[in-house]
Amino acid sequence: MLISTNSGLYSARPNDLRVPMAEAMDFFGRMGFEAVDVNFAATIYDEPEKHEPILDGDWQQNLDTVLAAIRRNNLVVSHTHLPFYNYEMDDKERLAFCDQMTYRAIDASAYIGAKYAVIHPQRDAEKHTLIDRTVALLTPFNEYAKARGVTLCVENMYTTYPEELREIVDRMACGACWDVGHANFGKHPQYESMTLLGKRIRVLHLHDNYGTRDDHSMPYFGTIDWEEIMRALRDIGYEGTFNYEVAATHLPMALREDHARYLVDAAKMLLGR
């Protein structure tokens, strides 16, 4: 199982423009990661310090630079993360832009060789996952992705029950992304949920919290039972990457090497290497 990280682990930083994604790939290679989850979620953000510019302008040329960095660091593009937003927002101009960037992110996922692309479900004002609306709203993206050889993976939010995610995935004939931090925050039992989904789980979002906020912390900096997670992965025959979605935006750059090395060491220990 390859040790993977979301690209935001290095590219996002506080009160400054994002680190160029190619530079982030060089960092991941030095730190010992083996795969990367390329995050396109911030491509729809307006604030300069939050915006990810990789899909602006000539996005294929932009990605060629990233691909060169991926290859020289012997990384594998495991999957991507598509933009997430209210797919039925009232601002139709904004909605059209977000939809356009989602389709572009799917094209970009195919361009860099990602097999999977993660997308969020639709939720109501109380954050409850809406099964019928999710299927209806995501189906155009799903069909577009399939035509390009990319499998969408719908992610569980903290209010998403595993039975709901299973129904969405089965109706769309796509994959699931299991976010262990969301499950912990939502008080959904990990082992039972993961084994209920089984082979539908193609992508992992691994991070920790204390069950009160979606902290996106490192393993063992929360209440998740990581041995239970590993047991579930063994029992379902999980074949994807060991992929972190740990937040580091506010971490000083001077501490990021130690932070990343901890993540790689924790993964090696959990994987029994």
PDB file of C-alpha atoms in Angstrom, residues 6-19 39 42 45 49-50 215-216 245-253 256 259:
ATOM      1  CA  ASN A   6      -3.096  15.335  -0.287  1.00  0.00           C
ATOM      2  CA  SER A   7      -1.130  18.008  -2.141  1.00  0.00           C
ATOM      3  CA  GLY A   8      -2.419  20.671   0.244  1.00  0.00           C
ATOM      4  CA  LEU A   9      -0.162  19.290   2.981  1.00  0.00           C
ATOM      5  CA  TYR A  10       2.611  21.496   1.614  1.00  0.00           C
ATOM      6  CA  SER A  11       1.043  23.891  -0.890  1.00  0.00           C
ATOM      7  CA  ALA A  12      -1.377  25.631   1.492  1.00  0.00           C
ATOM      8  CA  ARG A  13       0.170  28.176   3.871  1.00  0.00           C
ATOM      9  CA  PRO A  14      -1.158  30.998   6.077  1.00  0.00           C
ATOM     10  CA  ASN A  15      -1.524  34.575   4.797  1.00  0.00           C
ATOM     11  CA  ASP A  16       0.447  33.941   1.624  1.00  0.00           C
ATOM     12  CA  LEU A  17      -0.003  32.570  -1.868  1.00  0.00           C
ATOM     13  CA  ARG A  18       0.061  28.807  -2.197  1.00  0.00           C
ATOM     14  CA  VAL A  19       3.364  27.078  -2.836  1.00  0.00           C
ATOM     15  CA  ASN A  39      -6.256  18.616  -4.706  1.00  0.00           C
ATOM     16  CA  ALA A  42      -9.195  25.318  -3.998  1.00  0.00           C
ATOM     17  CA  TYR A  45     -11.666  29.927  -4.173  1.00  0.00           C
ATOM     18  CA  GLU A  49      -4.046  33.360  -0.471  1.00  0.00           C
ATOM     19  CA  LYS A  50      -6.508  30.453  -0.732  1.00  0.00           C
ATOM     20  CA  ASP A 215      -9.561  18.872  12.842  1.00  0.00           C
ATOM     21  CA  HIS A 216      -7.683  16.949  10.123  1.00  0.00           C
ATOM     22  CA  GLU A 245      -5.755  14.406   4.285  1.00  0.00           C
ATOM     23  CA  VAL A 246      -4.008  16.158   7.146  1.00  0.00           C
ATOM     24  CA  ALA A 247      -4.266  19.936   7.506  1.00  0.00           C
ATOM     25  CA  ALA A 248      -1.061  21.990   7.649  1.00  0.00           C
ATOM     26  CA  THR A 249      -2.138  25.425   6.424  1.00  0.00           C
ATOM     27  CA  HIS A 250      -1.237  27.148   9.681  1.00  0.00           C
ATOM     28  CA  LEU A 251       1.932  25.150  10.327  1.00  0.00           C
ATOM     29  CA  PRO A 252       5.116  27.242   9.946  1.00  0.00           C
ATOM     30  CA  MET A 253       7.193  26.198   6.956  1.00  0.00           C
ATOM     31  CA  ARG A 256       6.857  21.016   7.857  1.00  0.00           C
ATOM     32  CA  HIS A 259       5.540  17.067  10.417  1.00  0.00           C
TER      33      HIS A 259
END
